[in-house]
CSV table of C-alpha atoms in Angstrom, one decimal:
chain,number,residue,atom,x,y,z
A,1189,MET,CA,-17.5,15.3,1.7
A,1190,LEU,CA,-14.1,13.7,2.6
A,1191,ALA,CA,-13.3,10.4,0.9
A,1192,ILE,CA,-11.0,7.8,2.3
A,1193,VAL,CA,-9.6,5.6,-0.5
A,1194,ASP,CA,-10.2,1.9,-0.1
A,1195,TYR,CA,-7.8,-0.4,-1.9
A,1196,ASP,CA,-7.8,-3.4,0.4
A,1197,ALA,CA,-4.8,-2.0,2.3
A,1198,GLY,CA,-6.1,-2.0,5.9
A,1199,ASN,CA,-6.3,0.7,8.7
A,1200,LEU,CA,-9.3,2.4,6.9
A,1201,ARG,CA,-11.6,2.4,9.9
A,1202,SER,CA,-8.9,3.8,12.2
A,1203,VAL,CA,-8.5,6.7,9.7
A,1204,GLN,CA,-12.3,7.2,9.6
A,1205,ARG,CA,-12.6,7.1,13.4
A,1206,ALA,CA,-9.8,9.7,13.7
A,1207,CYS,CA,-11.7,12.0,11.2
A,1208,ALA,CA,-14.8,11.6,13.3
A,1209,GLU,CA,-12.8,12.6,16.4
A,1210,VAL,CA,-12.0,15.9,14.7
A,1211,GLY,CA,-15.7,16.4,13.7
A,1212,VAL,CA,-15.5,15.4,10.1
A,1213,THR,CA,-17.9,12.9,8.4
A,1214,SER,CA,-16.1,10.8,5.8
A,1215,THR,CA,-16.9,7.9,3.5
A,1216,VAL,CA,-14.7,4.9,2.7
A,1217,THR,CA,-14.9,4.2,-1.0
A,1218,SER,CA,-13.3,2.3,-3.9
A,1219,ILE,CA,-15.5,3.9,-6.5
A,1220,PRO,CA,-13.4,6.3,-8.7
A,1221,ASN,CA,-16.2,8.8,-9.3
A,1222,ARG,CA,-16.9,9.2,-5.6
A,1223,ILE,CA,-13.2,10.0,-5.1
A,1224,ARG,CA,-13.4,12.5,-8.0
A,1225,ASP,CA,-16.5,14.1,-6.5
A,1226,ALA,CA,-15.0,14.5,-2.9
A,1227,GLU,CA,-14.1,17.9,-1.5
A,1228,ARG,CA,-10.9,16.4,-0.1
A,1229,VAL,CA,-9.3,12.9,-0.1
A,1230,ILE,CA,-7.2,10.8,2.3
A,1231,PHE,CA,-5.2,8.1,0.6
A,1232,PRO,CA,-4.0,5.8,3.5
A,1233,GLY,CA,-2.5,2.4,3.4
A,1234,VAL,CA,-0.2,-0.3,4.6
A,1235,GLY,CA,1.2,-3.3,2.7
A,1236,ALA,CA,3.4,-3.5,-0.3
A,1237,ALA,CA,3.7,-1.1,-3.3
A,1238,GLY,CA,3.3,-3.7,-6.1
A,1239,PRO,CA,-0.1,-5.1,-4.9
A,1240,ALA,CA,-1.3,-1.6,-3.9
A,1241,MET,CA,-0.6,-0.2,-7.4
A,1242,ARG,CA,-2.3,-3.2,-9.1
A,1243,SER,CA,-5.3,-2.7,-7.0
A,1244,ILE,CA,-5.8,1.0,-7.7
A,1245,GLN,CA,-5.1,0.5,-11.4
A,1246,HIS,CA,-7.5,-2.4,-11.7
A,1247,SER,CA,-10.3,-0.3,-10.1
A,1248,GLY,CA,-9.5,3.0,-11.9
A,1249,MET,CA,-8.7,4.7,-8.7
A,1250,ASP,CA,-5.2,5.6,-10.0
A,1251,SER,CA,-6.6,8.1,-12.5
A,1252,ALA,CA,-9.2,9.3,-10.0
A,1253,LEU,CA,-6.4,10.3,-7.6
A,1254,VAL,CA,-4.5,12.1,-10.3
A,1255,ASP,CA,-7.7,13.9,-11.2
A,1256,VAL,CA,-8.2,15.0,-7.6
A,1257,PHE,CA,-4.6,16.4,-7.5
A,1258,ASP,CA,-5.0,18.1,-10.9
A,1259,SER,CA,-8.2,19.8,-9.7
A,1260,GLY,CA,-6.4,21.5,-6.8
A,1261,ARG,CA,-8.4,19.8,-4.0
A,1262,PRO,CA,-6.6,18.8,-0.9
A,1263,LEU,CA,-5.1,15.3,-1.0
A,1264,LEU,CA,-3.4,13.6,2.0
A,1265,GLY,CA,-1.3,10.4,1.5
A,1266,ILE,CA,-0.5,8.4,4.6
A,1267,CYS,CA,2.3,5.8,4.7
A,1268,MET,CA,1.8,3.7,1.5
A,1269,GLY,CA,-0.5,6.3,0.3
A,1270,LEU,CA,2.4,8.8,0.4
A,1271,GLN,CA,4.8,6.4,-1.3
A,1272,ILE,CA,2.5,5.6,-4.2
A,1273,CYS,CA,2.2,9.3,-5.0
A,1274,LEU,CA,5.9,9.5,-6.0
A,1275,ASP,CA,7.3,8.3,-9.3
A,1276,TYR,CA,8.8,4.9,-8.3
A,1277,SER,CA,9.2,2.5,-5.4
A,1278,GLU,CA,12.1,0.1,-5.0
A,1279,GLU,CA,9.6,-2.2,-3.3
A,1280,ASP,CA,8.5,-4.7,-6.0
A,1281,ASP,CA,10.3,-2.5,-8.6
A,1282,THR,CA,7.1,-0.5,-8.9
A,1283,PRO,CA,6.3,2.5,-11.1
A,1284,THR,CA,3.9,4.7,-9.2
A,1285,LEU,CA,1.5,7.6,-9.7
A,1286,GLY,CA,4.1,10.4,-10.3
A,1287,ILE,CA,2.2,13.2,-8.4
A,1288,VAL,CA,5.4,14.2,-6.7
A,1289,SER,CA,8.8,13.7,-8.4
A,1290,GLY,CA,11.0,11.3,-6.5
A,1291,LYS,CA,11.6,7.7,-5.4
A,1292,VAL,CA,10.8,5.4,-2.5
A,1293,LEU,CA,13.9,3.7,-1.1
A,1294,LYS,CA,14.4,0.8,1.2
A,1295,PHE,CA,16.2,1.4,4.5
A,1296,ASN,CA,19.8,0.3,4.2
A,1297,LEU,CA,21.1,0.3,7.8
A,1298,ASN,CA,24.5,-0.5,9.2
A,1299,ASP,CA,23.6,-0.8,12.9
A,1300,PRO,CA,22.5,-4.4,13.5
A,1301,ARG,CA,20.5,-3.3,16.6
A,1302,LEU,CA,18.1,-1.4,14.4
A,1303,LYS,CA,15.3,-3.5,13.0
A,1304,ILE,CA,13.4,-3.2,9.7
A,1305,PRO,CA,10.6,-2.3,9.5
A,1306,HIS,CA,11.1,0.9,11.5
A,1307,MET,CA,8.2,0.5,13.9
A,1308,GLY,CA,7.1,2.7,16.8
A,1309,TRP,CA,7.2,6.3,18.0
A,1310,ASN,CA,9.7,8.7,16.5
A,1311,ASN,CA,10.4,12.4,16.5
A,1312,VAL,CA,9.2,14.5,13.5
A,1313,ARG,CA,11.0,17.7,12.8
A,1314,VAL,CA,9.3,20.2,10.5
A,1315,VAL,CA,11.9,21.8,8.1
A,1316,ARG,CA,9.6,23.8,5.8
A,1317,ASP,CA,6.4,25.7,6.7
A,1318,HIS,CA,3.2,24.0,5.6
A,1319,PRO,CA,-0.4,24.8,6.7
A,1320,VAL,CA,-1.0,21.1,7.6
A,1321,MET,CA,2.1,20.8,9.7
A,1322,ARG,CA,1.8,24.0,11.7
A,1323,SER,CA,0.3,22.0,14.7
A,1324,ILE,CA,3.5,20.0,15.0
A,1325,GLU,CA,5.6,21.3,17.9
A,1326,GLU,CA,9.3,20.7,18.4
A,1327,CYS,CA,10.0,17.2,19.5
A,1328,SER,CA,6.5,15.9,18.6
A,1329,GLU,CA,6.4,12.2,18.2
A,1330,PHE,CA,4.3,10.2,15.7
A,1331,TYR,CA,3.8,6.5,15.0
A,1332,PHE,CA,5.7,4.8,12.2
A,1333,VAL,CA,5.5,1.3,10.6
A,1334,HIS,CA,7.6,1.1,7.4
A,1335,ALA,CA,10.6,-0.5,5.7
A,1336,TYR,CA,10.8,2.1,2.8
A,1337,TYR,CA,10.9,5.9,2.9
A,1338,PRO,CA,10.2,8.7,0.4
A,1339,ARG,CA,13.0,10.7,-1.3
A,1340,PRO,CA,11.5,13.6,-3.2
A,1341,MET,CA,13.6,14.9,-6.2
A,1342,GLN,CA,13.1,18.5,-5.1
A,1343,ALA,CA,14.5,19.4,-1.6
A,1344,ASP,CA,11.8,22.0,-1.1
A,1345,HIS,CA,9.1,19.2,-1.3
A,1346,VAL,CA,10.5,17.8,2.0
A,1347,VAL,CA,8.3,19.2,4.8
A,1348,ALA,CA,9.5,17.2,7.8
A,1349,VAL,CA,12.3,14.8,8.6
A,1350,SER,CA,12.9,12.0,11.2
A,1351,ALA,CA,16.0,9.9,12.0
A,1352,TYR,CA,16.5,6.1,12.0
A,1353,GLU,CA,20.3,5.7,12.0
A,1354,ARG,CA,20.3,8.6,9.5
A,1355,GLU,CA,17.8,11.3,8.6
A,1356,PHE,CA,15.0,10.6,6.2
A,1357,CYS,CA,12.0,12.4,4.8
A,1358,SER,CA,8.9,11.8,6.9
A,1359,ALA,CA,6.5,14.3,5.3
A,1360,VAL,CA,6.2,15.7,1.8
A,1361,GLY,CA,4.3,18.7,0.5
A,1362,PHE,CA,3.7,19.7,-3.2
A,1363,LYS,CA,0.9,22.1,-4.2
A,1364,ASN,CA,-2.3,20.6,-2.9
A,1365,PHE,CA,-0.7,17.3,-2.0
A,1366,VAL,CA,0.7,16.5,1.5
A,1367,GLY,CA,1.9,13.2,2.6
A,1368,THR,CA,3.1,11.7,5.9
A,1369,GLN,CA,5.3,8.5,6.3
A,1370,PHE,CA,3.9,8.3,9.8
A,1371,HIS,CA,0.4,7.4,10.8
A,1372,PRO,CA,-1.5,10.5,12.2
A,1373,GLU,CA,-4.5,8.2,12.9
A,1374,LYS,CA,-2.4,6.2,15.3
A,1375,SER,CA,-0.5,9.1,16.8
A,1376,GLY,CA,-2.8,10.4,19.6
A,1377,ARG,CA,-3.5,14.1,20.1
A,1378,ALA,CA,-0.6,15.2,17.8
A,1379,GLY,CA,-2.0,13.1,14.9
A,1380,LEU,CA,-5.5,14.4,15.5
A,1381,GLU,CA,-4.4,18.0,15.4
A,1382,LEU,CA,-2.6,17.3,12.1
A,1383,LEU,CA,-5.8,15.7,10.6
A,1384,GLU,CA,-7.8,18.7,11.9
A,1385,ARG,CA,-5.4,21.0,10.0
A,1386,PHE,CA,-5.9,19.0,6.9
A,1387,VAL,CA,-9.7,19.1,7.0
A,1388,GLU,CA,-9.4,22.9,7.3
A,1389,TRP,CA,-6.8,23.3,4.5
A,1390,ASP,CA,-7.9,24.8,1.2
A,1391,GLY,CA,-5.0,23.2,-0.7
A,1392,HIS,CA,-3.0,26.4,-1.0
A,1393,LEU,CA,0.4,26.9,0.6
A,1394,ALA,CA,0.1,30.5,1.7
């Protein structure tokens, strides 16, 4: 069973529909033990880091997500779900789960023509081999909506990069965790292929 984490952060049904498109039945849940019992977990989200962390802490989903990671089962973070899996977010000065060492930083842009949040389609360039990212072809574009971006402490945890004035990390991989700053569920065929890779992934990097 694939569990989609529900912490009142929107876009859950679009993730569930995308999973159905690739032939996977999923359940949307906010119950920690259902998350712990899942074969694999998708942690999606939009919104702000502070309220998101308070929500998962209040429900006990924070420890459930860490337990899933510690168990070695595949865990996918999308947008806010990726950001919360690092150590700390500048948004709301928020300590986060610490599954991956690193920080989430706000875009600090010099070009006044570029708007924050970064919104729309952008190229994703894979820089490190990862089983979930092998469907991404050169110059593939995915859909983004974000004002903050992840900066892992270890360079080899950066799986893909994109550019918005300057290059930033747009996908992270560490052990059985993989995270995308972009939204696969809103990214057409390329996004569905990535989700298909995830549901086939056993959590190992080989």
